[in-house]
CSV table of C-alpha atoms and ligand atoms in Angstrom, one decimal:
chain,number,residue,atom,x,y,z
A,1,MET,CA,-26.9,-21.3,-96.4
A,2,LYS,CA,-25.9,-24.9,-97.0
A,3,ILE,CA,-28.5,-26.8,-96.4
A,4,ILE,CA,-28.7,-29.5,-93.3
A,5,SER,CA,-29.3,-33.2,-94.7
A,6,ASN,CA,-28.4,-35.8,-91.4
A,7,LEU,CA,-28.9,-33.6,-88.2
A,8,MET,CA,-27.9,-34.8,-84.9
A,9,VAL,CA,-30.0,-33.9,-81.8
A,10,THR,CA,-28.4,-34.8,-78.9
A,11,GLY,CA,-30.2,-35.1,-75.9
A,12,GLY,CA,-33.9,-35.8,-78.2
A,13,SER,CA,-35.3,-38.0,-75.5
A,14,GLY,CA,-35.5,-35.3,-72.7
A,15,PHE,CA,-37.9,-32.7,-72.4
A,16,ILE,CA,-37.3,-30.1,-74.9
A,17,GLY,CA,-34.9,-32.5,-76.7
A,18,SER,CA,-38.6,-34.3,-77.9
A,19,ASN,CA,-40.6,-31.3,-78.4
A,20,PHE,CA,-38.0,-30.4,-80.8
A,21,ILE,CA,-37.8,-33.6,-82.4
A,22,ARG,CA,-41.9,-33.1,-83.2
A,23,TYR,CA,-41.7,-30.0,-83.8
A,24,VAL,CA,-39.3,-30.2,-86.8
A,25,PHE,CA,-41.1,-33.1,-87.8
A,26,ASP,CA,-44.3,-32.0,-87.8
A,27,LYS,CA,-44.3,-27.8,-88.0
A,28,THR,CA,-41.5,-27.4,-90.3
A,29,ASN,CA,-40.2,-27.9,-93.9
A,30,TYR,CA,-37.1,-29.9,-92.9
A,31,GLU,CA,-37.0,-32.8,-95.4
A,32,GLY,CA,-33.5,-34.8,-94.2
A,33,ARG,CA,-32.8,-36.9,-91.4
A,34,ILE,CA,-32.9,-36.9,-87.7
A,35,ILE,CA,-30.4,-38.9,-85.5
A,36,ASN,CA,-31.9,-38.8,-81.8
A,37,ILE,CA,-28.1,-39.6,-79.7
A,38,ASP,CA,-29.4,-40.1,-76.0
A,39,LYS,CA,-27.8,-41.8,-72.7
A,40,LEU,CA,-31.6,-42.3,-71.4
A,41,THR,CA,-30.8,-41.1,-68.3
A,42,TYR,CA,-33.6,-40.6,-65.8
A,43,ALA,CA,-34.4,-37.8,-67.5
A,44,GLY,CA,-34.4,-39.1,-71.1
A,45,ASN,CA,-37.5,-41.3,-71.3
A,46,PRO,CA,-38.3,-43.1,-75.1
A,47,ASP,CA,-42.0,-43.0,-74.8
A,48,ASN,CA,-41.6,-39.1,-75.4
A,49,LEU,CA,-41.0,-39.9,-79.6
A,50,ARG,CA,-43.4,-43.0,-79.8
A,51,ALA,CA,-45.6,-41.5,-82.1
A,52,ILE,CA,-42.5,-39.8,-84.2
A,53,GLU,CA,-40.5,-43.4,-84.4
A,54,GLU,CA,-43.2,-45.0,-86.1
A,55,ASN,CA,-44.5,-41.9,-88.5
A,56,TYR,CA,-40.8,-41.0,-89.1
A,57,CYS,CA,-38.9,-44.2,-89.0
A,58,ASN,CA,-37.2,-43.6,-92.8
A,59,ARG,CA,-36.5,-40.0,-91.0
A,60,TYR,CA,-36.1,-40.4,-88.2
A,61,CYS,CA,-33.0,-42.8,-85.8
A,62,PHE,CA,-32.4,-43.2,-82.1
A,63,GLU,CA,-28.7,-44.0,-80.8
A,64,ARG,CA,-28.1,-44.7,-77.3
A,65,ALA,CA,-25.1,-43.1,-76.4
A,66,ASP,CA,-23.2,-40.8,-74.1
A,67,ILE,CA,-21.5,-38.1,-74.8
A,68,CYS,CA,-18.8,-38.1,-72.8
A,69,ASP,CA,-17.8,-41.2,-74.7
A,70,PHE,CA,-15.9,-39.9,-77.8
A,71,ASP,CA,-15.5,-42.9,-79.5
A,72,ALA,CA,-19.1,-43.9,-79.5
A,73,LEU,CA,-19.6,-40.3,-80.5
A,74,GLU,CA,-17.4,-40.8,-83.7
A,75,ASP,CA,-18.6,-43.6,-84.4
A,76,ILE,CA,-21.9,-42.3,-84.8
A,77,PHE,CA,-20.8,-39.6,-86.5
A,78,SER,CA,-19.3,-41.0,-89.5
A,79,ARG,CA,-22.2,-44.1,-89.8
A,80,HIS,CA,-25.0,-41.4,-90.4
A,81,ASP,CA,-22.7,-38.9,-92.0
A,82,ILE,CA,-23.9,-36.1,-89.4
A,83,ASP,CA,-23.7,-32.6,-91.1
A,84,ALA,CA,-25.0,-30.7,-88.1
A,85,VAL,CA,-25.9,-30.8,-84.2
A,86,CYS,CA,-28.8,-29.6,-82.0
A,87,HIS,CA,-27.2,-30.2,-78.9
A,88,PHE,CA,-29.6,-30.1,-75.9
A,89,ALA,CA,-28.3,-32.9,-73.5
A,90,ALA,CA,-27.1,-31.7,-70.5
A,91,GLU,CA,-27.9,-32.4,-66.8
A,92,SER,CA,-30.6,-29.5,-66.7
A,93,HIS,CA,-31.9,-29.6,-62.6
A,94,VAL,CA,-30.1,-27.2,-60.5
A,95,ASP,CA,-30.9,-29.1,-57.2
A,96,ARG,CA,-29.3,-32.0,-58.3
A,97,SER,CA,-26.5,-30.0,-59.2
A,98,ILE,CA,-26.0,-28.8,-56.1
A,99,LYS,CA,-26.8,-32.4,-54.2
A,100,ARG,CA,-24.1,-33.4,-57.1
A,101,PRO,CA,-22.1,-31.5,-58.7
A,102,GLY,CA,-19.5,-33.6,-61.0
A,103,GLU,CA,-21.9,-34.9,-63.4
A,104,PHE,CA,-23.0,-31.7,-64.2
A,105,ILE,CA,-19.4,-31.3,-65.1
A,106,PHE,CA,-18.0,-34.5,-67.0
A,107,THR,CA,-21.7,-34.2,-69.0
A,108,ASN,CA,-22.1,-30.4,-70.1
A,109,ILE,CA,-18.6,-29.3,-70.3
A,110,VAL,CA,-16.9,-32.5,-71.2
A,111,GLY,CA,-19.0,-34.0,-73.4
A,112,THR,CA,-20.2,-30.7,-75.4
A,113,TYR,CA,-15.9,-30.6,-75.3
A,114,ASN,CA,-15.8,-34.0,-77.2
A,115,LEU,CA,-19.1,-33.2,-79.5
A,116,LEU,CA,-17.2,-29.5,-80.7
A,117,GLU,CA,-14.3,-31.7,-81.3
A,118,ILE,CA,-15.8,-34.3,-83.3
A,119,ALA,CA,-17.7,-31.6,-85.3
A,120,ARG,CA,-14.2,-29.8,-85.5
A,121,ALA,CA,-13.1,-32.9,-87.4
A,122,ARG,CA,-15.5,-32.7,-90.3
A,123,MET,CA,-15.6,-28.9,-91.2
A,124,ASP,CA,-15.2,-29.7,-94.5
A,125,ARG,CA,-18.6,-31.1,-95.0
A,126,PHE,CA,-20.8,-29.9,-91.7
A,127,VAL,CA,-22.6,-26.8,-91.6
A,128,LEU,CA,-24.0,-25.7,-88.1
A,129,PHE,CA,-23.2,-26.5,-84.2
A,130,HIS,CA,-26.0,-24.9,-82.2
A,131,HIS,CA,-26.0,-25.0,-78.1
A,132,ILE,CA,-28.8,-24.7,-76.7
A,133,SER,CA,-28.4,-22.8,-73.1
A,134,THR,CA,-29.7,-21.2,-70.5
A,135,ASP,CA,-30.2,-17.8,-69.4
A,136,GLU,CA,-28.9,-18.6,-66.1
A,137,VAL,CA,-25.5,-18.7,-67.1
A,138,TYR,CA,-26.1,-14.4,-66.5
A,139,GLY,CA,-26.6,-14.8,-63.1
A,140,SER,CA,-29.1,-13.4,-60.3
A,141,LEU,CA,-31.2,-9.8,-61.3
A,142,GLY,CA,-31.6,-7.1,-58.5
A,143,LYS,CA,-35.9,-5.3,-58.7
A,144,ARG,CA,-35.2,-3.7,-62.4
A,145,GLY,CA,-32.7,-4.7,-65.5
A,146,VAL,CA,-32.2,-7.6,-68.2
A,147,PHE,CA,-30.5,-9.7,-69.6
A,148,ARG,CA,-29.3,-8.7,-73.1
A,149,GLU,CA,-26.8,-10.9,-75.0
A,150,THR,CA,-23.8,-8.9,-73.6
A,151,THR,CA,-24.4,-9.1,-70.1
A,152,ARG,CA,-21.7,-10.6,-68.1
A,153,TYR,CA,-21.7,-14.4,-66.9
A,154,LYS,CA,-22.3,-14.7,-63.7
A,155,PRO,CA,-23.4,-18.2,-63.3
A,156,SER,CA,-24.2,-19.1,-59.7
A,157,SER,CA,-25.5,-22.5,-59.2
A,158,PRO,CA,-22.6,-25.6,-60.9
A,159,TYR,CA,-25.0,-25.9,-63.1
A,160,SER,CA,-25.2,-22.8,-64.5
A,161,ALA,CA,-21.5,-22.9,-64.3
A,162,SER,CA,-20.9,-25.9,-66.2
A,163,LYS,CA,-23.4,-24.0,-68.9
A,164,ALA,CA,-21.5,-20.9,-68.8
A,165,SER,CA,-19.0,-23.3,-69.7
A,166,SER,CA,-19.7,-24.9,-72.2
A,167,ASP,CA,-21.5,-21.5,-73.8
A,168,HIS,CA,-17.6,-20.5,-74.3
A,169,LEU,CA,-16.3,-23.7,-75.5
A,170,VAL,CA,-18.8,-23.0,-77.9
A,171,SER,CA,-18.0,-19.6,-79.3
A,172,ALA,CA,-13.8,-20.8,-78.4
A,173,TYR,CA,-14.7,-23.2,-81.3
A,174,HIS,CA,-16.2,-20.5,-83.6
A,175,LYS,CA,-13.0,-17.5,-83.4
A,176,THR,CA,-10.3,-20.0,-83.4
A,177,PHE,CA,-11.6,-23.0,-85.7
A,178,GLY,CA,-13.9,-21.0,-87.8
A,179,LEU,CA,-17.2,-23.8,-86.9
A,180,PRO,CA,-20.0,-22.6,-87.6
A,181,VAL,CA,-21.9,-21.6,-84.6
A,182,THR,CA,-24.8,-20.5,-83.1
A,183,ILE,CA,-26.0,-20.2,-79.6
A,184,SER,CA,-28.8,-19.1,-77.7
A,185,ASN,CA,-30.1,-18.4,-73.8
A,186,CYS,CA,-33.2,-19.5,-73.2
A,187,SER,CA,-35.4,-18.2,-70.4
A,188,ASN,CA,-37.6,-21.2,-68.4
A,189,ASN,CA,-39.1,-23.5,-70.3
A,190,TYR,CA,-43.1,-25.3,-69.4
A,191,GLY,CA,-45.2,-27.6,-71.2
A,192,PRO,CA,-45.7,-31.5,-71.7
A,193,PHE,CA,-43.4,-34.3,-71.4
A,194,GLN,CA,-41.3,-32.8,-69.0
A,195,PHE,CA,-39.3,-34.2,-66.0
A,196,PRO,CA,-41.7,-33.8,-62.6
A,197,GLU,CA,-38.6,-32.3,-61.2
A,198,LYS,CA,-38.9,-29.2,-62.2
A,199,LEU,CA,-41.7,-26.4,-60.4
A,200,ILE,CA,-44.3,-26.0,-63.2
A,201,PRO,CA,-45.2,-30.4,-63.4
A,202,LEU,CA,-44.2,-30.9,-60.0
A,203,MET,CA,-46.3,-28.1,-58.5
A,204,ALA,CA,-49.2,-29.5,-60.4
A,205,LEU,CA,-49.0,-33.3,-60.2
A,206,ASN,CA,-48.4,-32.6,-56.4
A,207,ALA,CA,-51.9,-30.4,-56.4
A,208,ILE,CA,-53.9,-33.0,-58.7
A,209,ASP,CA,-52.7,-35.5,-56.0
A,210,GLY,CA,-53.5,-32.9,-53.3
A,211,LYS,CA,-49.9,-33.7,-52.1
A,212,PRO,CA,-47.9,-30.6,-50.4
A,213,LEU,CA,-46.4,-27.2,-52.6
A,214,PRO,CA,-43.4,-26.8,-51.8
A,215,VAL,CA,-42.5,-23.4,-52.0
A,216,TYR,CA,-38.8,-22.4,-51.8
A,217,GLY,CA,-38.1,-19.1,-49.7
A,218,ASP,CA,-40.6,-16.3,-49.6
A,219,GLY,CA,-41.8,-17.7,-52.9
A,220,LYS,CA,-40.8,-14.5,-54.2
A,221,ASN,CA,-38.0,-15.4,-56.6
A,222,VAL,CA,-39.0,-14.6,-60.1
A,223,ARG,CA,-38.5,-16.4,-63.3
A,224,ASP,CA,-39.1,-15.9,-66.9
A,225,TRP,CA,-41.6,-18.4,-68.8
A,226,LEU,CA,-42.1,-19.2,-72.0
A,227,TYR,CA,-44.1,-22.2,-73.9
A,228,VAL,CA,-41.6,-25.2,-74.8
A,229,GLU,CA,-43.0,-25.1,-78.7
A,230,ASP,CA,-42.2,-21.4,-78.6
A,231,HIS,CA,-38.5,-22.4,-78.3
A,232,CYS,CA,-38.1,-24.9,-80.9
A,233,ASP,CA,-39.9,-22.3,-83.0
A,234,ALA,CA,-37.1,-20.3,-82.4
A,235,ILE,CA,-34.1,-22.4,-81.7
A,236,TRP,CA,-35.5,-23.5,-85.3
A,237,GLN,CA,-35.1,-19.8,-87.2
A,238,ILE,CA,-31.8,-19.1,-85.3
A,239,MET,CA,-30.4,-22.9,-87.2
A,240,ASN,CA,-31.7,-21.2,-90.4
A,241,GLY,CA,-31.2,-17.3,-90.3
A,242,GLY,CA,-28.7,-16.8,-87.3
A,243,LYS,CA,-25.6,-15.5,-87.7
A,244,ARG,CA,-22.8,-18.0,-87.0
A,245,GLY,CA,-21.1,-17.4,-84.2
A,246,ASP,CA,-23.6,-15.5,-82.5
A,247,THR,CA,-25.9,-15.6,-79.8
A,248,TYR,CA,-29.6,-15.1,-78.9
A,249,ASN,CA,-31.2,-14.7,-75.7
A,250,ILE,CA,-35.0,-15.9,-75.6
A,251,GLY,CA,-37.4,-15.0,-73.5
A,252,GLY,CA,-41.5,-15.1,-73.0
A,253,ASN,CA,-41.6,-11.7,-72.4
A,254,MET,CA,-43.7,-13.5,-69.2
A,255,GLU,CA,-41.9,-12.6,-66.3
A,256,MET,CA,-43.6,-14.1,-62.3
A,257,GLU,CA,-43.0,-14.6,-58.4
A,258,ASN,CA,-43.3,-18.4,-58.4
A,259,ILE,CA,-45.9,-17.8,-55.9
A,260,VAL,CA,-47.9,-16.6,-58.3
A,261,ILE,CA,-47.8,-19.1,-60.6
A,262,VAL,CA,-47.7,-22.5,-57.7
A,263,GLU,CA,-51.7,-19.9,-56.8
A,264,MET,CA,-52.1,-20.5,-60.7
A,265,ILE,CA,-51.7,-24.2,-60.7
A,266,CYS,CA,-53.5,-24.8,-57.8
A,267,ASP,CA,-56.6,-23.0,-59.2
A,268,ILE,CA,-56.5,-24.0,-62.7
A,269,VAL,CA,-56.1,-27.3,-61.1
A,270,ASP,CA,-59.2,-26.7,-58.4
A,271,GLU,CA,-61.2,-26.0,-61.5
A,272,LEU,CA,-60.3,-28.9,-63.1
A,273,CYS,CA,-61.2,-31.4,-61.0
A,274,GLY,CA,-62.9,-29.7,-58.3
A,275,LEU,CA,-62.2,-28.8,-55.0
A,276,LEU,CA,-60.1,-31.1,-52.4
A,277,GLY,CA,-63.0,-31.3,-50.5
A,278,ASP,CA,-64.9,-27.5,-49.2
A,279,ARG,CA,-61.2,-26.7,-50.1
A,280,SER,CA,-58.9,-25.5,-52.2
A,281,ARG,CA,-55.8,-26.4,-52.8
A,282,ARG,CA,-53.9,-23.2,-52.5
A,283,ASN,CA,-53.9,-24.5,-48.8
A,284,LEU,CA,-51.5,-26.9,-50.2
A,285,ILE,CA,-48.6,-24.4,-50.4
A,286,THR,CA,-46.2,-25.5,-47.7
A,287,PHE,CA,-42.8,-22.6,-47.4
A,288,VAL,CA,-39.8,-24.3,-47.5
A,289,LYS,CA,-36.0,-24.1,-46.6
A,290,ASP,CA,-34.8,-22.0,-49.5
A,291,ARG,CA,-32.3,-23.5,-52.4
A,292,PRO,CA,-28.8,-22.1,-51.4
A,293,GLY,CA,-27.3,-19.7,-54.2
A,294,HIS,CA,-31.1,-19.3,-55.4
A,295,ASP,CA,-31.5,-16.6,-58.0
A,296,ARG,CA,-33.5,-13.9,-57.4
A,297,ARG,CA,-34.9,-12.9,-60.6
A,298,TYR,CA,-34.0,-13.3,-63.7
A,299,ALA,CA,-35.5,-11.3,-67.6
A,300,ILE,CA,-34.8,-11.5,-71.1
A,301,ASP,CA,-34.5,-8.7,-73.9
A,302,PHE,CA,-34.7,-10.9,-76.4
A,303,SER,CA,-35.0,-8.0,-78.8
A,304,LYS,CA,-32.3,-8.9,-81.1
A,305,LEU,CA,-34.1,-12.2,-82.0
A,306,THR,CA,-37.7,-10.6,-83.0
A,307,GLY,CA,-35.0,-7.0,-84.5
A,308,HIS,CA,-33.4,-10.3,-87.0
A,309,LEU,CA,-35.7,-12.8,-87.5
A,310,GLY,CA,-38.8,-11.4,-86.6
A,311,TRP,CA,-39.3,-14.3,-83.6
A,312,HIS,CA,-41.9,-13.5,-80.6
A,313,PRO,CA,-43.8,-15.8,-78.4
A,314,ARG,CA,-47.3,-16.9,-79.3
A,315,GLU,CA,-48.6,-18.9,-76.3
A,316,SER,CA,-50.1,-17.0,-73.3
A,317,PHE,CA,-49.4,-18.1,-70.3
A,318,GLN,CA,-52.7,-18.2,-69.0
A,319,SER,CA,-53.3,-20.6,-71.5
A,320,GLY,CA,-50.4,-22.6,-72.3
A,321,LEU,CA,-50.6,-23.1,-68.0
A,322,LYS,CA,-53.6,-25.0,-68.7
A,323,LYS,CA,-52.8,-26.7,-71.6
A,324,THR,CA,-50.0,-27.8,-69.4
A,325,ILE,CA,-52.3,-29.1,-66.9
A,326,ARG,CA,-54.4,-31.0,-69.0
A,327,TRP,CA,-51.6,-32.8,-70.3
A,328,TYR,CA,-50.1,-34.5,-67.4
A,329,MET,CA,-54.2,-35.3,-66.3
A,330,ASP,CA,-54.9,-36.2,-69.6
A,331,ASN,CA,-51.0,-38.8,-69.4
A,332,ALA,CA,-51.2,-40.4,-66.4
A,333,ALA,CA,-49.8,-43.6,-68.5
A,334,TRP,CA,-46.7,-41.6,-68.7
A,335,VAL,CA,-46.4,-39.8,-65.5
A,336,GLY,CA,-46.8,-43.1,-63.5
A,337,ARG,CA,-43.6,-44.4,-65.5
A,338,VAL,CA,-42.2,-41.5,-65.5
A,339,ARG,CA,-42.7,-41.2,-61.0
A,340,SER,CA,-41.7,-44.9,-61.0
A,341,GLY,CA,-37.7,-45.3,-60.9
A,342,ASP,CA,-35.5,-43.1,-59.9
A,343,TYR,CA,-38.7,-40.2,-59.4
A,344,GLN,CA,-39.6,-41.6,-55.5
A,345,SER,CA,-36.0,-40.9,-54.8
A,346,TRP,CA,-35.0,-37.9,-55.4
A,347,VAL,CA,-38.8,-36.6,-54.3
A,348,LYS,CA,-37.3,-38.2,-50.8
A,349,GLU,CA,-33.8,-36.9,-50.7
A,350,GLN,CA,-35.2,-33.3,-51.9
A,351,TYR,CA,-38.4,-32.7,-50.0
A,352,GLY,CA,-38.0,-35.5,-46.9
A,353,GLU,CA,-41.3,-37.2,-48.0
B,1,NAD,P1,-34.0,-32.6,-70.1
B,1,NAD,O1,-32.9,-32.7,-68.4
B,1,NAD,O2,-35.6,-33.0,-70.0
B,1,NAD,O3,-33.5,-33.8,-70.7
B,1,NAD,C1,-32.2,-33.9,-71.1
B,1,NAD,C2,-32.2,-35.2,-72.1
B,1,NAD,O4,-30.4,-35.5,-72.0
B,1,NAD,C3,-32.2,-36.7,-71.4
B,1,NAD,O5,-32.6,-36.9,-72.1
B,1,NAD,C4,-30.9,-37.1,-71.3
B,1,NAD,O6,-30.6,-38.7,-71.1
B,1,NAD,C5,-29.9,-36.7,-72.1
B,1,NAD,N1,-28.7,-36.5,-71.6
B,1,NAD,C6,-28.1,-36.8,-70.1
B,1,NAD,N2,-26.8,-36.8,-70.2
B,1,NAD,C7,-25.9,-37.1,-71.4
B,1,NAD,C8,-25.2,-37.7,-71.6
B,1,NAD,N3,-24.2,-37.7,-71.0
B,1,NAD,N4,-25.1,-38.0,-72.7
B,1,NAD,C9,-26.2,-37.9,-73.2
B,1,NAD,N5,-27.1,-37.7,-73.6
B,1,NAD,C10,-27.8,-36.7,-72.4
B,1,NAD,O7,-34.0,-31.3,-70.1
B,1,NAD,P2,-34.2,-30.3,-71.0
B,1,NAD,O8,-35.3,-29.1,-69.8
B,1,NAD,O9,-35.2,-31.2,-72.0
B,1,NAD,O10,-33.7,-29.7,-71.7
B,1,NAD,C11,-32.5,-29.7,-72.6
B,1,NAD,C12,-31.4,-28.1,-72.9
B,1,NAD,O11,-32.1,-27.2,-72.8
B,1,NAD,C13,-30.3,-28.7,-71.9
B,1,NAD,O12,-29.3,-28.0,-72.6
B,1,NAD,C14,-30.2,-26.9,-70.2
B,1,NAD,O13,-29.6,-26.9,-70.1
B,1,NAD,C15,-31.6,-26.2,-72.4
B,1,NAD,N6,-32.0,-25.4,-71.2
B,1,NAD,C16,-33.3,-25.6,-70.3
B,1,NAD,C17,-34.6,-24.5,-70.0
B,1,NAD,C18,-35.1,-25.5,-69.4
B,1,NAD,O14,-36.2,-24.8,-68.6
B,1,NAD,N7,-35.7,-26.7,-69.3
B,1,NAD,C19,-34.4,-24.0,-70.2
B,1,NAD,C20,-33.2,-23.4,-70.9
B,1,NAD,C21,-32.2,-24.4,-71.6
B,2,TYD,P1,-36.6,-25.0,-61.3
B,2,TYD,O1,-38.2,-25.5,-61.9
B,2,TYD,O2,-36.1,-25.6,-60.9
B,2,TYD,O3,-36.0,-23.8,-62.7
B,2,TYD,P2,-34.7,-22.8,-62.4
B,2,TYD,O4,-34.2,-23.3,-61.2
B,2,TYD,O5,-33.1,-23.7,-63.2
B,2,TYD,O6,-35.6,-21.9,-62.5
B,2,TYD,O7,-37.2,-23.5,-60.4
B,2,TYD,C1,-38.1,-22.6,-60.9
B,2,TYD,C2,-38.2,-21.7,-59.3
B,2,TYD,O8,-39.2,-22.3,-58.6
B,2,TYD,C3,-36.8,-21.1,-58.9
B,2,TYD,O9,-37.1,-19.9,-58.5
B,2,TYD,C4,-37.1,-22.6,-57.9
B,2,TYD,C5,-38.8,-22.6,-57.6
B,2,TYD,N1,-38.8,-24.0,-56.9
B,2,TYD,C6,-40.0,-23.9,-55.6
B,2,TYD,O10,-40.1,-22.9,-54.9
B,2,TYD,N2,-40.1,-25.3,-54.9
B,2,TYD,C7,-39.5,-26.1,-56.2
B,2,TYD,O11,-40.2,-27.5,-55.5
B,2,TYD,C8,-38.9,-26.6,-57.4
B,2,TYD,C9,-38.9,-27.6,-57.7
B,2,TYD,C10,-38.5,-25.6,-57.7
């Protein structure tokens, strides 16, 4: 397999992308450069990579750019002689895709197309295009069953439909043009640096502050959860050992009902911060109107990844969740900055607070 020298990470200032860049520099034997391309939307935060900027200034470079801007991308590819892409950049929140789908179509579909086209033009020296995707492309499961790599795509939300579309484009560029690609479809991630619009950080911060905990519908929707560092490890293994043209599912073997997670968060915050007066934070749980098109259950069969590459998740949910809540408690300045700006207006629009 050819060695990667100049790896472009798109969306590297977001939640998973920033954890991935930190993982590659701190925990692998990669010796090349990483060029992080990020538009810095509401979800992108340069603070996520301050330590990397300081510790790896010769091998890390940030370029603020929109992946929908073809000319800007072409210029960055050529200036940095990019030979591989790990593509995270996306609009990533289902609820926002229900309110305003347009950005999801542009960034997730047109942006991916732009990257593929430029990679195709450099095919002579191009090593790999790895696309980060989601289990949500498979749609919803009933009480039984799991998503396999062979499961038919049946996305429910504008978000998952746009990710399904970009997955199809990536595999079409492999089949039609021979571009070396891999795709991974992962379940719900949690961990440090996640923007607090997603379930776990939203509930953790609201619980810390003693605010209502808005659970959609009956709270019995099921997601599979994976600690973000385990996801980064899986991506790196697929990039290095995965079969070109193949898709790999990634999961945590950790199916949980939303309500159970929210109760766990309440109990951990009660333990770490003390009760709210003399009451458990479970009293803050409020059932609210369900999300339209809300997928009932996700579950992942990741035996292909384990069989081919020996990957399996390491972090247990209980300890990963506690570590994550501690991180949010210890990083009040990060939380304060992230919650200023767009965040308040989003919370008002979504929850009517
Ligand atoms: P995020 O919203 O935290 O970060 C997305 C990043 O992309 C941000 O830094 C943002 O500024 C950047 N970005 C958005 N539009 C851009 C554009 N037009 N040009 C350049 N940069 C742009 O998302 P995340 O949770 O880190 O997810 C990263 C990827 O992983 C996404 O592709 C998502 O679909 C996928 N994924 C996420 C999860 C999850 O649980 N969060 C699970 C499976 C797959
Ligand atoms: P989310 O973190 O938005 O991820 P996704 O929709 O991509 O799975 O939501 C996870 C689950 O939590 C999902 O079933 C919706 C639910 N949820 C709530 O009940 N309340 C909330 O405020 C949020 C943000 C999510």
